PDB file of C-alpha atoms and ligand atoms in Angstrom:
ATOM      1  CA  MET A   1      32.308  95.076 -39.851  1.00  0.00           C
ATOM      2  CA  LEU A   2      29.623  97.737 -39.503  1.00  0.00           C
ATOM      3  CA  ARG A   3      26.697  95.397 -39.125  1.00  0.00           C
ATOM      4  CA  GLY A   4      24.281  96.421 -36.388  1.00  0.00           C
ATOM      5  CA  ARG A   5      26.347  99.458 -35.369  1.00  0.00           C
ATOM      6  CA  ASP A   6      25.393 103.078 -34.737  1.00  0.00           C
ATOM      7  CA  LEU A   7      26.906 105.876 -36.802  1.00  0.00           C
ATOM      8  CA  LEU A   8      26.769 109.071 -34.757  1.00  0.00           C
ATOM      9  CA  SER A   9      30.264 110.326 -35.468  1.00  0.00           C
ATOM     10  CA  ILE A  10      33.014 109.738 -38.002  1.00  0.00           C
ATOM     11  CA  ASN A  11      34.955 108.634 -34.940  1.00  0.00           C
ATOM     12  CA  ASP A  12      32.653 105.603 -34.662  1.00  0.00           C
ATOM     13  CA  LEU A  13      34.546 104.272 -37.699  1.00  0.00           C
ATOM     14  CA  SER A  14      38.112 102.990 -37.804  1.00  0.00           C
ATOM     15  CA  PRO A  15      40.313 104.143 -40.700  1.00  0.00           C
ATOM     16  CA  GLU A  16      39.727 100.743 -42.347  1.00  0.00           C
ATOM     17  CA  GLU A  17      35.961 101.122 -41.954  1.00  0.00           C
ATOM     18  CA  VAL A  18      36.023 104.582 -43.554  1.00  0.00           C
ATOM     19  CA  SER A  19      37.850 103.030 -46.512  1.00  0.00           C
ATOM     20  CA  LEU A  20      35.345 100.171 -46.614  1.00  0.00           C
ATOM     21  CA  VAL A  21      32.427 102.640 -46.793  1.00  0.00           C
ATOM     22  CA  LEU A  22      34.138 104.512 -49.641  1.00  0.00           C
ATOM     23  CA  ASP A  23      34.962 101.326 -51.560  1.00  0.00           C
ATOM     24  CA  THR A  24      31.391 100.085 -51.141  1.00  0.00           C
ATOM     25  CA  ALA A  25      30.053 103.469 -52.288  1.00  0.00           C
ATOM     26  CA  ARG A  26      32.191 103.218 -55.454  1.00  0.00           C
ATOM     27  CA  VAL A  27      30.671  99.813 -56.180  1.00  0.00           C
ATOM     28  CA  MET A  28      27.162 101.158 -55.540  1.00  0.00           C
ATOM     29  CA  LYS A  29      27.805 104.066 -57.883  1.00  0.00           C
ATOM     30  CA  GLN A  30      29.277 101.886 -60.614  1.00  0.00           C
ATOM     31  CA  ARG A  31      26.371  99.444 -60.441  1.00  0.00           C
ATOM     32  CA  TYR A  32      23.889 102.330 -60.540  1.00  0.00           C
ATOM     33  CA  TYR A  33      25.552 103.723 -63.675  1.00  0.00           C
ATOM     34  CA  SER A  34      25.559 100.318 -65.326  1.00  0.00           C
ATOM     35  CA  GLY A  35      21.782 100.401 -65.077  1.00  0.00           C
ATOM     36  CA  GLU A  36      21.208  98.506 -61.836  1.00  0.00           C
ATOM     37  CA  ARG A  37      18.686 100.816 -60.231  1.00  0.00           C
ATOM     38  CA  VAL A  38      17.725  98.411 -57.469  1.00  0.00           C
ATOM     39  CA  ILE A  39      20.269  96.340 -55.563  1.00  0.00           C
ATOM     40  CA  ASN A  40      17.960  94.276 -53.467  1.00  0.00           C
ATOM     41  CA  VAL A  41      20.105  93.716 -50.374  1.00  0.00           C
ATOM     42  CA  LEU A  42      17.622  95.018 -47.793  1.00  0.00           C
ATOM     43  CA  PRO A  43      14.251  93.518 -48.797  1.00  0.00           C
ATOM     44  CA  GLY A  44      11.548  94.018 -46.186  1.00  0.00           C
ATOM     45  CA  ARG A  45      13.680  96.333 -44.064  1.00  0.00           C
ATOM     46  CA  VAL A  46      12.141  99.553 -42.770  1.00  0.00           C
ATOM     47  CA  ILE A  47      14.129 102.665 -41.862  1.00  0.00           C
ATOM     48  CA  ALA A  48      12.661 105.547 -39.838  1.00  0.00           C
ATOM     49  CA  LEU A  49      13.981 108.990 -40.797  1.00  0.00           C
ATOM     50  CA  ILE A  50      13.284 111.689 -38.200  1.00  0.00           C
ATOM     51  CA  PHE A  51      13.874 115.368 -38.970  1.00  0.00           C
ATOM     52  CA  GLU A  52      13.921 118.086 -36.309  1.00  0.00           C
ATOM     53  CA  LYS A  53      15.237 120.541 -38.944  1.00  0.00           C
ATOM     54  CA  PRO A  54      14.624 121.078 -42.672  1.00  0.00           C
ATOM     55  CA  SER A  55      16.495 119.041 -45.285  1.00  0.00           C
ATOM     56  CA  THR A  56      16.579 118.642 -49.052  1.00  0.00           C
ATOM     57  CA  ARG A  57      19.639 116.508 -49.850  1.00  0.00           C
ATOM     58  CA  THR A  58      19.705 114.295 -46.781  1.00  0.00           C
ATOM     59  CA  ARG A  59      16.015 113.555 -46.774  1.00  0.00           C
ATOM     60  CA  VAL A  60      15.687 112.778 -50.466  1.00  0.00           C
ATOM     61  CA  SER A  61      18.979 110.897 -50.823  1.00  0.00           C
ATOM     62  CA  MET A  62      18.257 108.763 -47.729  1.00  0.00           C
ATOM     63  CA  GLU A  63      14.771 107.893 -48.981  1.00  0.00           C
ATOM     64  CA  VAL A  64      16.081 107.073 -52.446  1.00  0.00           C
ATOM     65  CA  ALA A  65      19.012 105.113 -50.990  1.00  0.00           C
ATOM     66  CA  ALA A  66      16.632 102.961 -48.932  1.00  0.00           C
ATOM     67  CA  LEU A  67      14.303 102.392 -51.892  1.00  0.00           C
ATOM     68  CA  GLN A  68      17.184 101.479 -54.219  1.00  0.00           C
ATOM     69  CA  LEU A  69      18.306  98.846 -51.697  1.00  0.00           C
ATOM     70  CA  GLY A  70      14.837  97.322 -51.486  1.00  0.00           C
ATOM     71  CA  ALA A  71      14.071  98.853 -48.063  1.00  0.00           C
ATOM     72  CA  THR A  72      11.214 101.179 -47.136  1.00  0.00           C
ATOM     73  CA  PRO A  73      11.914 104.594 -45.620  1.00  0.00           C
ATOM     74  CA  LEU A  74       9.377 106.187 -43.265  1.00  0.00           C
ATOM     75  CA  THR A  75       9.993 109.918 -42.910  1.00  0.00           C
ATOM     76  CA  PHE A  76       8.704 112.066 -40.058  1.00  0.00           C
ATOM     77  CA  SER A  77       9.209 115.580 -38.853  1.00  0.00           C
ATOM     78  CA  ARG A  78       9.517 115.857 -35.081  1.00  0.00           C
ATOM     79  CA  GLN A  79       6.155 117.604 -35.011  1.00  0.00           C
ATOM     80  CA  GLU A  80       4.438 114.598 -36.585  1.00  0.00           C
ATOM     81  CA  LEU A  81       5.594 112.350 -33.776  1.00  0.00           C
ATOM     82  CA  GLN A  82       4.667 112.539 -30.086  1.00  0.00           C
ATOM     83  CA  LEU A  83       8.269 113.724 -29.652  1.00  0.00           C
ATOM     84  CA  GLY A  84       6.941 117.124 -30.712  1.00  0.00           C
ATOM     85  CA  ARG A  85       4.548 117.034 -27.741  1.00  0.00           C
ATOM     86  CA  GLY A  86       7.219 116.098 -25.260  1.00  0.00           C
ATOM     87  CA  GLU A  87       7.382 112.278 -25.395  1.00  0.00           C
ATOM     88  CA  PRO A  88      10.914 111.482 -24.207  1.00  0.00           C
ATOM     89  CA  VAL A  89      13.547 110.505 -26.762  1.00  0.00           C
ATOM     90  CA  LYS A  90      14.272 107.348 -24.781  1.00  0.00           C
ATOM     91  CA  ASP A  91      10.640 106.210 -25.043  1.00  0.00           C
ATOM     92  CA  THR A  92      10.468 107.005 -28.757  1.00  0.00           C
ATOM     93  CA  ALA A  93      13.705 105.080 -29.323  1.00  0.00           C
ATOM     94  CA  ARG A  94      12.435 101.951 -27.585  1.00  0.00           C
ATOM     95  CA  VAL A  95       9.055 101.997 -29.310  1.00  0.00           C
ATOM     96  CA  LEU A  96      10.436 102.599 -32.810  1.00  0.00           C
ATOM     97  CA  SER A  97      12.952  99.794 -32.242  1.00  0.00           C
ATOM     98  CA  ARG A  98       9.992  97.384 -32.033  1.00  0.00           C
ATOM     99  CA  TYR A  99       8.816  98.402 -35.515  1.00  0.00           C
ATOM    100  CA  VAL A 100      11.771  99.404 -37.672  1.00  0.00           C
ATOM    101  CA  ASP A 101      15.241  98.084 -38.496  1.00  0.00           C
ATOM    102  CA  ALA A 102      17.123 101.371 -38.120  1.00  0.00           C
ATOM    103  CA  ILE A 103      16.525 104.953 -37.019  1.00  0.00           C
ATOM    104  CA  ALA A 104      18.210 107.900 -38.698  1.00  0.00           C
ATOM    105  CA  ALA A 105      17.750 111.346 -37.178  1.00  0.00           C
ATOM    106  CA  ARG A 106      18.588 115.006 -37.800  1.00  0.00           C
ATOM    107  CA  VAL A 107      18.587 116.752 -34.446  1.00  0.00           C
ATOM    108  CA  TYR A 108      19.400 120.041 -32.764  1.00  0.00           C
ATOM    109  CA  SER A 109      21.381 118.485 -29.950  1.00  0.00           C
ATOM    110  CA  HIS A 110      23.934 115.712 -30.444  1.00  0.00           C
ATOM    111  CA  ARG A 111      22.970 114.535 -26.943  1.00  0.00           C
ATOM    112  CA  SER A 112      19.526 113.499 -28.135  1.00  0.00           C
ATOM    113  CA  LEU A 113      21.171 111.227 -30.708  1.00  0.00           C
ATOM    114  CA  GLU A 114      23.337 109.716 -28.005  1.00  0.00           C
ATOM    115  CA  GLU A 115      20.266 109.156 -25.864  1.00  0.00           C
ATOM    116  CA  MET A 116      18.417 107.633 -28.798  1.00  0.00           C
ATOM    117  CA  ALA A 117      21.315 105.279 -29.470  1.00  0.00           C
ATOM    118  CA  ALA A 118      21.562 104.315 -25.814  1.00  0.00           C
ATOM    119  CA  TYR A 119      17.917 103.243 -25.693  1.00  0.00           C
ATOM    120  CA  ALA A 120      17.280 101.958 -29.227  1.00  0.00           C
ATOM    121  CA  SER A 121      17.905  98.294 -29.910  1.00  0.00           C
ATOM    122  CA  VAL A 122      18.370  99.015 -33.628  1.00  0.00           C
ATOM    123  CA  PRO A 123      21.193 101.041 -35.233  1.00  0.00           C
ATOM    124  CA  VAL A 124      20.955 104.838 -34.993  1.00  0.00           C
ATOM    125  CA  ILE A 125      22.444 107.013 -37.753  1.00  0.00           C
ATOM    126  CA  ASN A 126      23.272 110.729 -37.483  1.00  0.00           C
ATOM    127  CA  MET A 127      21.751 112.759 -40.327  1.00  0.00           C
ATOM    128  CA  LEU A 128      23.241 116.002 -38.843  1.00  0.00           C
ATOM    129  CA  SER A 129      23.468 117.292 -35.310  1.00  0.00           C
ATOM    130  CA  ASP A 130      24.899 120.493 -33.879  1.00  0.00           C
ATOM    131  CA  GLU A 131      28.275 118.696 -33.616  1.00  0.00           C
ATOM    132  CA  GLU A 132      28.621 116.454 -36.665  1.00  0.00           C
ATOM    133  CA  HIS A 133      27.415 115.555 -40.147  1.00  0.00           C
ATOM    134  CA  PRO A 134      29.133 112.213 -40.796  1.00  0.00           C
ATOM    135  CA  LEU A 135      27.196 111.173 -43.926  1.00  0.00           C
ATOM    136  CA  GLN A 136      28.184 114.468 -45.544  1.00  0.00           C
ATOM    137  CA  ALA A 137      31.866 113.979 -44.718  1.00  0.00           C
ATOM    138  CA  LEU A 138      31.898 110.458 -46.156  1.00  0.00           C
ATOM    139  CA  ALA A 139      30.393 111.773 -49.415  1.00  0.00           C
ATOM    140  CA  ASP A 140      32.961 114.590 -49.389  1.00  0.00           C
ATOM    141  CA  ALA A 141      35.824 112.115 -49.017  1.00  0.00           C
ATOM    142  CA  LEU A 142      34.462 110.096 -51.938  1.00  0.00           C
ATOM    143  CA  THR A 143      34.229 113.265 -54.052  1.00  0.00           C
ATOM    144  CA  ILE A 144      37.783 114.354 -53.241  1.00  0.00           C
ATOM    145  CA  ALA A 145      39.098 110.874 -54.042  1.00  0.00           C
ATOM    146  CA  GLU A 146      37.241 110.906 -57.382  1.00  0.00           C
ATOM    147  CA  LYS A 147      38.408 114.367 -58.392  1.00  0.00           C
ATOM    148  CA  LYS A 148      41.941 114.211 -57.034  1.00  0.00           C
ATOM    149  CA  ARG A 149      42.694 110.477 -56.966  1.00  0.00           C
ATOM    150  CA  ASP A 150      44.519 110.090 -53.688  1.00  0.00           C
ATOM    151  CA  ILE A 151      43.167 112.066 -50.736  1.00  0.00           C
ATOM    152  CA  LYS A 152      46.572 111.625 -49.028  1.00  0.00           C
ATOM    153  CA  SER A 153      48.394 113.724 -51.603  1.00  0.00           C
ATOM    154  CA  VAL A 154      46.210 116.837 -51.577  1.00  0.00           C
ATOM    155  CA  LYS A 155      45.930 119.961 -49.473  1.00  0.00           C
ATOM    156  CA  ILE A 156      42.359 120.446 -48.264  1.00  0.00           C
ATOM    157  CA  VAL A 157      41.473 123.842 -46.832  1.00  0.00           C
ATOM    158  CA  TYR A 158      38.224 124.475 -44.963  1.00  0.00           C
ATOM    159  CA  VAL A 159      37.442 128.193 -44.780  1.00  0.00           C
ATOM    160  CA  GLY A 160      34.779 129.764 -42.549  1.00  0.00           C
ATOM    161  CA  ASP A 161      32.904 128.500 -39.502  1.00  0.00           C
ATOM    162  CA  ALA A 162      35.284 125.717 -38.470  1.00  0.00           C
ATOM    163  CA  ARG A 163      33.334 124.979 -35.301  1.00  0.00           C
ATOM    164  CA  ASN A 164      30.237 123.607 -37.007  1.00  0.00           C
ATOM    165  CA  ASN A 165      28.969 120.090 -37.767  1.00  0.00           C
ATOM    166  CA  VAL A 166      30.287 119.924 -41.340  1.00  0.00           C
ATOM    167  CA  ALA A 167      33.748 121.216 -40.368  1.00  0.00           C
ATOM    168  CA  HIS A 168      34.085 118.740 -37.482  1.00  0.00           C
ATOM    169  CA  SER A 169      33.145 115.711 -39.572  1.00  0.00           C
ATOM    170  CA  LEU A 170      35.380 116.800 -42.471  1.00  0.00           C
ATOM    171  CA  LEU A 171      38.300 117.256 -40.077  1.00  0.00           C
ATOM    172  CA  LEU A 172      37.762 113.751 -38.674  1.00  0.00           C
ATOM    173  CA  VAL A 173      37.334 112.033 -42.032  1.00  0.00           C
ATOM    174  CA  VAL A 174      40.536 113.562 -43.409  1.00  0.00           C
ATOM    175  CA  ALA A 175      42.330 112.542 -40.201  1.00  0.00           C
ATOM    176  CA  LYS A 176      41.008 108.966 -40.549  1.00  0.00           C
ATOM    177  CA  LEU A 177      42.238 108.818 -44.138  1.00  0.00           C
ATOM    178  CA  GLY A 178      45.692 110.172 -43.330  1.00  0.00           C
ATOM    179  CA  GLY A 179      45.234 113.360 -45.380  1.00  0.00           C
ATOM    180  CA  TYR A 180      46.307 116.991 -45.005  1.00  0.00           C
ATOM    181  CA  ILE A 181      43.719 119.524 -43.842  1.00  0.00           C
ATOM    182  CA  VAL A 182      44.007 123.176 -42.911  1.00  0.00           C
ATOM    183  CA  MET A 183      41.166 124.756 -40.927  1.00  0.00           C
ATOM    184  CA  SER A 184      40.926 128.514 -41.431  1.00  0.00           C
ATOM    185  CA  SER A 185      38.555 130.555 -39.294  1.00  0.00           C
ATOM    186  CA  PRO A 186      38.423 133.416 -36.812  1.00  0.00           C
ATOM    187  CA  ARG A 187      39.868 132.276 -33.467  1.00  0.00           C
ATOM    188  CA  GLU A 188      36.410 132.236 -31.894  1.00  0.00           C
ATOM    189  CA  LEU A 189      35.270 129.704 -34.507  1.00  0.00           C
ATOM    190  CA  ARG A 190      38.148 127.241 -34.406  1.00  0.00           C
ATOM    191  CA  PRO A 191      37.122 123.561 -34.288  1.00  0.00           C
ATOM    192  CA  SER A 192      35.997 122.635 -30.780  1.00  0.00           C
ATOM    193  CA  GLU A 193      38.673 121.206 -28.471  1.00  0.00           C
ATOM    194  CA  LYS A 194      36.837 117.898 -28.379  1.00  0.00           C
ATOM    195  CA  TYR A 195      37.032 117.385 -32.153  1.00  0.00           C
ATOM    196  CA  TRP A 196      40.527 118.796 -32.533  1.00  0.00           C
ATOM    197  CA  LYS A 197      41.774 116.316 -29.913  1.00  0.00           C
ATOM    198  CA  ILE A 198      40.049 113.353 -31.568  1.00  0.00           C
ATOM    199  CA  ALA A 199      41.570 114.397 -34.891  1.00  0.00           C
ATOM    200  CA  GLU A 200      45.039 114.729 -33.335  1.00  0.00           C
ATOM    201  CA  VAL A 201      44.854 111.292 -31.746  1.00  0.00           C
ATOM    202  CA  THR A 202      43.680 109.828 -35.057  1.00  0.00           C
ATOM    203  CA  ALA A 203      46.466 111.603 -36.931  1.00  0.00           C
ATOM    204  CA  LEU A 204      49.080 109.890 -34.745  1.00  0.00           C
ATOM    205  CA  GLU A 205      47.753 106.599 -36.058  1.00  0.00           C
ATOM    206  CA  THR A 206      47.209 107.540 -39.708  1.00  0.00           C
ATOM    207  CA  GLY A 207      49.949 110.107 -40.330  1.00  0.00           C
ATOM    208  CA  ALA A 208      47.448 112.847 -41.161  1.00  0.00           C
ATOM    209  CA  THR A 209      48.551 116.503 -41.013  1.00  0.00           C
ATOM    210  CA  LEU A 210      46.243 118.988 -39.290  1.00  0.00           C
ATOM    211  CA  GLU A 211      46.782 122.725 -39.242  1.00  0.00           C
ATOM    212  CA  TYR A 212      44.932 125.787 -38.049  1.00  0.00           C
ATOM    213  CA  VAL A 213      45.673 129.008 -39.928  1.00  0.00           C
ATOM    214  CA  GLU A 214      43.699 132.100 -38.982  1.00  0.00           C
ATOM    215  CA  ASP A 215      44.388 134.068 -42.168  1.00  0.00           C
ATOM    216  CA  PRO A 216      42.306 132.605 -45.029  1.00  0.00           C
ATOM    217  CA  ARG A 217      44.688 133.940 -47.712  1.00  0.00           C
ATOM    218  CA  GLU A 218      47.658 132.254 -46.140  1.00  0.00           C
ATOM    219  CA  ALA A 219      45.630 129.065 -45.561  1.00  0.00           C
ATOM    220  CA  VAL A 220      44.403 128.740 -49.151  1.00  0.00           C
ATOM    221  CA  ARG A 221      47.827 129.189 -50.792  1.00  0.00           C
ATOM    222  CA  GLY A 222      48.412 126.160 -53.031  1.00  0.00           C
ATOM    223  CA  ALA A 223      45.206 124.402 -51.908  1.00  0.00           C
ATOM    224  CA  ASP A 224      43.869 121.535 -54.023  1.00  0.00           C
ATOM    225  CA  VAL A 225      40.468 121.643 -52.348  1.00  0.00           C
ATOM    226  CA  VAL A 226      38.741 124.731 -50.936  1.00  0.00           C
ATOM    227  CA  TYR A 227      35.691 123.873 -48.830  1.00  0.00           C
ATOM    228  CA  THR A 228      33.213 126.160 -47.121  1.00  0.00           C
ATOM    229  CA  ASP A 229      29.836 125.956 -45.402  1.00  0.00           C
ATOM    230  CA  VAL A 230      27.233 128.479 -44.301  1.00  0.00           C
ATOM    231  CA  TRP A 231      28.161 131.109 -41.743  1.00  0.00           C
ATOM    232  CA  VAL A 232      24.950 130.610 -39.785  1.00  0.00           C
ATOM    233  CA  SER A 233      23.859 127.022 -39.261  1.00  0.00           C
ATOM    234  CA  MET A 234      20.300 125.892 -38.630  1.00  0.00           C
ATOM    235  CA  GLY A 235      19.419 126.655 -35.029  1.00  0.00           C
ATOM    236  CA  GLU A 236      21.891 129.550 -34.724  1.00  0.00           C
ATOM    237  CA  GLU A 237      19.636 132.237 -36.121  1.00  0.00           C
ATOM    238  CA  GLU A 238      19.926 134.433 -33.040  1.00  0.00           C
ATOM    239  CA  LYS A 239      23.716 134.577 -33.517  1.00  0.00           C
ATOM    240  CA  SER A 240      23.349 135.523 -37.175  1.00  0.00           C
ATOM    241  CA  GLU A 241      24.604 139.128 -37.086  1.00  0.00           C
ATOM    242  CA  GLU A 242      27.498 138.338 -34.752  1.00  0.00           C
ATOM    243  CA  LYS A 243      28.703 135.412 -36.899  1.00  0.00           C
ATOM    244  CA  LYS A 244      28.399 137.280 -40.181  1.00  0.00           C
ATOM    245  CA  LYS A 245      30.534 140.053 -38.730  1.00  0.00           C
ATOM    246  CA  LEU A 246      33.178 137.609 -37.486  1.00  0.00           C
ATOM    247  CA  LEU A 247      33.308 135.762 -40.791  1.00  0.00           C
ATOM    248  CA  LYS A 248      33.201 138.636 -43.257  1.00  0.00           C
ATOM    249  CA  ASN A 249      36.831 138.140 -44.324  1.00  0.00           C
ATOM    250  CA  TYR A 250      36.321 134.433 -44.935  1.00  0.00           C
ATOM    251  CA  GLN A 251      34.204 134.654 -48.083  1.00  0.00           C
ATOM    252  CA  VAL A 252      35.299 132.279 -50.850  1.00  0.00           C
ATOM    253  CA  ASN A 253      35.499 134.540 -53.893  1.00  0.00           C
ATOM    254  CA  GLU A 254      37.550 134.617 -57.096  1.00  0.00           C
ATOM    255  CA  ASP A 255      40.324 136.536 -55.395  1.00  0.00           C
ATOM    256  CA  LEU A 256      40.691 133.861 -52.694  1.00  0.00           C
ATOM    257  CA  MET A 257      40.457 131.021 -55.258  1.00  0.00           C
ATOM    258  CA  SER A 258      43.236 132.660 -57.294  1.00  0.00           C
ATOM    259  CA  LEU A 259      45.639 131.837 -54.436  1.00  0.00           C
ATOM    260  CA  ALA A 260      44.814 128.118 -54.581  1.00  0.00           C
ATOM    261  CA  SER A 261      46.422 125.620 -56.963  1.00  0.00           C
ATOM    262  CA  ASN A 262      45.353 126.238 -60.563  1.00  0.00           C
ATOM    263  CA  THR A 263      43.618 122.855 -60.571  1.00  0.00           C
ATOM    264  CA  ALA A 264      41.836 123.493 -57.267  1.00  0.00           C
ATOM    265  CA  ILE A 265      38.248 122.406 -56.733  1.00  0.00           C
ATOM    266  CA  PHE A 266      35.594 124.207 -54.709  1.00  0.00           C
ATOM    267  CA  MET A 267      33.296 122.241 -52.392  1.00  0.00           C
ATOM    268  CA  HIS A 268      30.224 123.143 -50.339  1.00  0.00           C
ATOM    269  CA  CYS A 269      27.808 120.785 -48.600  1.00  0.00           C
ATOM    270  CA  LEU A 270      24.885 123.045 -49.628  1.00  0.00           C
ATOM    271  CA  PRO A 271      22.553 124.847 -49.171  1.00  0.00           C
ATOM    272  CA  ALA A 272      24.771 127.824 -50.103  1.00  0.00           C
ATOM    273  CA  HIS A 273      24.241 131.499 -49.338  1.00  0.00           C
ATOM    274  CA  ARG A 274      25.586 133.364 -52.347  1.00  0.00           C
ATOM    275  CA  GLY A 275      27.108 136.677 -51.309  1.00  0.00           C
ATOM    276  CA  GLU A 276      27.953 135.387 -47.831  1.00  0.00           C
ATOM    277  CA  GLU A 277      30.333 132.404 -47.533  1.00  0.00           C
ATOM    278  CA  VAL A 278      30.670 132.040 -51.318  1.00  0.00           C
ATOM    279  CA  VAL A 279      30.004 134.167 -54.391  1.00  0.00           C
ATOM    280  CA  GLU A 280      28.065 133.185 -57.519  1.00  0.00           C
ATOM    281  CA  GLU A 281      31.239 133.268 -59.683  1.00  0.00           C
ATOM    282  CA  VAL A 282      32.863 130.541 -57.575  1.00  0.00           C
ATOM    283  CA  ILE A 283      29.931 128.196 -56.949  1.00  0.00           C
ATOM    284  CA  GLU A 284      28.957 128.418 -60.637  1.00  0.00           C
ATOM    285  CA  GLY A 285      32.579 128.660 -61.826  1.00  0.00           C
ATOM    286  CA  LYS A 286      35.225 126.259 -63.144  1.00  0.00           C
ATOM    287  CA  TRP A 287      36.283 125.170 -59.663  1.00  0.00           C
ATOM    288  CA  SER A 288      32.903 123.987 -58.437  1.00  0.00           C
ATOM    289  CA  VAL A 289      32.152 120.282 -57.925  1.00  0.00           C
ATOM    290  CA  VAL A 290      29.148 120.855 -55.675  1.00  0.00           C
ATOM    291  CA  TRP A 291      26.624 118.902 -57.782  1.00  0.00           C
ATOM    292  CA  ASP A 292      28.820 115.803 -57.954  1.00  0.00           C
ATOM    293  CA  GLN A 293      29.398 116.225 -54.232  1.00  0.00           C
ATOM    294  CA  ALA A 294      25.636 116.318 -53.598  1.00  0.00           C
ATOM    295  CA  GLU A 295      25.106 113.238 -55.809  1.00  0.00           C
ATOM    296  CA  ASN A 296      27.660 111.289 -53.814  1.00  0.00           C
ATOM    297  CA  ARG A 297      25.441 111.539 -50.740  1.00  0.00           C
ATOM    298  CA  LEU A 298      23.218 108.932 -52.408  1.00  0.00           C
ATOM    299  CA  HIS A 299      25.990 106.453 -53.200  1.00  0.00           C
ATOM    300  CA  VAL A 300      27.648 106.798 -49.792  1.00  0.00           C
ATOM    301  CA  GLN A 301      24.376 106.352 -47.931  1.00  0.00           C
ATOM    302  CA  LYS A 302      23.582 103.223 -49.935  1.00  0.00           C
ATOM    303  CA  ALA A 303      26.960 101.929 -48.791  1.00  0.00           C
ATOM    304  CA  VAL A 304      26.334 102.881 -45.155  1.00  0.00           C
ATOM    305  CA  LEU A 305      22.825 101.391 -45.042  1.00  0.00           C
ATOM    306  CA  SER A 306      23.862  98.175 -46.747  1.00  0.00           C
ATOM    307  CA  LEU A 307      26.897  97.712 -44.472  1.00  0.00           C
ATOM    308  CA  ILE A 308      24.945  98.445 -41.282  1.00  0.00           C
ATOM    309  CA  LEU A 309      21.781  96.547 -42.168  1.00  0.00           C
ATOM    310  CA  SER A 310      22.627  93.582 -44.371  1.00  0.00           C
TER     311      SER A 310
HETATM  312  N1   CP B   1      24.065 119.003 -47.129  1.00  0.00           N
HETATM  313  C1   CP B   1      22.894 118.699 -46.521  1.00  0.00           C
HETATM  314  O1   CP B   1      22.839 117.950 -45.546  1.00  0.00           O
HETATM  315  O2   CP B   1      21.800 119.272 -47.093  1.00  0.00           O
HETATM  316  P1   CP B   1      20.312 119.240 -46.540  1.00  0.00           P
HETATM  317  O3   CP B   1      20.253 120.145 -45.343  1.00  0.00           O
HETATM  318  O4   CP B   1      19.481 119.730 -47.690  1.00  0.00           O
HETATM  319  O5   CP B   1      19.974 117.825 -46.158  1.00  0.00           O
HETATM  320  N1  NVA B   2      26.215 123.701 -41.063  1.00  0.00           N
HETATM  321  C1  NVA B   2      24.969 123.626 -41.787  1.00  0.00           C
HETATM  322  C2  NVA B   2      24.940 122.411 -42.651  1.00  0.00           C
HETATM  323  C3  NVA B   2      23.679 122.216 -43.446  1.00  0.00           C
HETATM  324  C4  NVA B   2      23.691 120.954 -44.240  1.00  0.00           C
HETATM  325  C5  NVA B   2      23.823 123.624 -40.790  1.00  0.00           C
HETATM  326  O1  NVA B   2      23.908 122.938 -39.770  1.00  0.00           O
HETATM  327  O2  NVA B   2      22.831 124.323 -41.040  1.00  0.00           O
END
């Protein structure tokens, strides 16, 4: 179903395709734990990974995912390519398409991914843009399903900057899966209209419930999942002081977690800023599933690469 396709947004996937990715990721994970380190479904394939911004999890888990599928990853920072000296994205996309089987990119502007996809003749995968982080959201959905069984029967609350890449993709993935998500943020940092509308349209089809609640204490009441992300995303450094001021009441601390269900889990895509969006006691506490969440990036990306490329 996904063969040969781009993955720029969670909205590129139908609800059935989101479920297919998650089911395939479960198989990948199970086979990995039964000792099958290499599942040779992509022999001889080459995947270019381009990073305009730093990365730990995405870079390493994508490289390992490719290697464990028998493919070869080639990783570049923007500066290492002629892109860094002004070669147009559309030229880079067409040239790389003659050498590699897929291009994955982490970019400042979502538009450059769209341009890359328009010109590349191989699939283009979003490894984070200013608008979305689809691979993260798919791993998050897998983690919630593992920890809570059915994603449809839990209350997921995202607290903090609800207008960023991670928040948008989480909102869409929960909408695709017919779940219940509450976005809690200052009004200025509500999910963008564009993503809220896509989620609403999706919810009509899947029966998902979407809510916006400004007050984080009210939002978190009875939550099964409390999710947060950094207050200042990469590329927003000049807005740092303004955003920290806006978000100061949205810190996930023990007091806020005490309002959630007593079996609630805490999630964060990482990297985390202790003392800002989350405190040490929560990220290191009984609620935290952040390491399992980070691990699931690997299994989900193996699923995505194998479905798109095999
Ligand atoms: N969560 C995530 O994408 O982490 P990195 O920035 O380390 O890739
Ligand atoms: N919103 C964060 C996510 C990092 C994985 C950022 O864009 O910096």
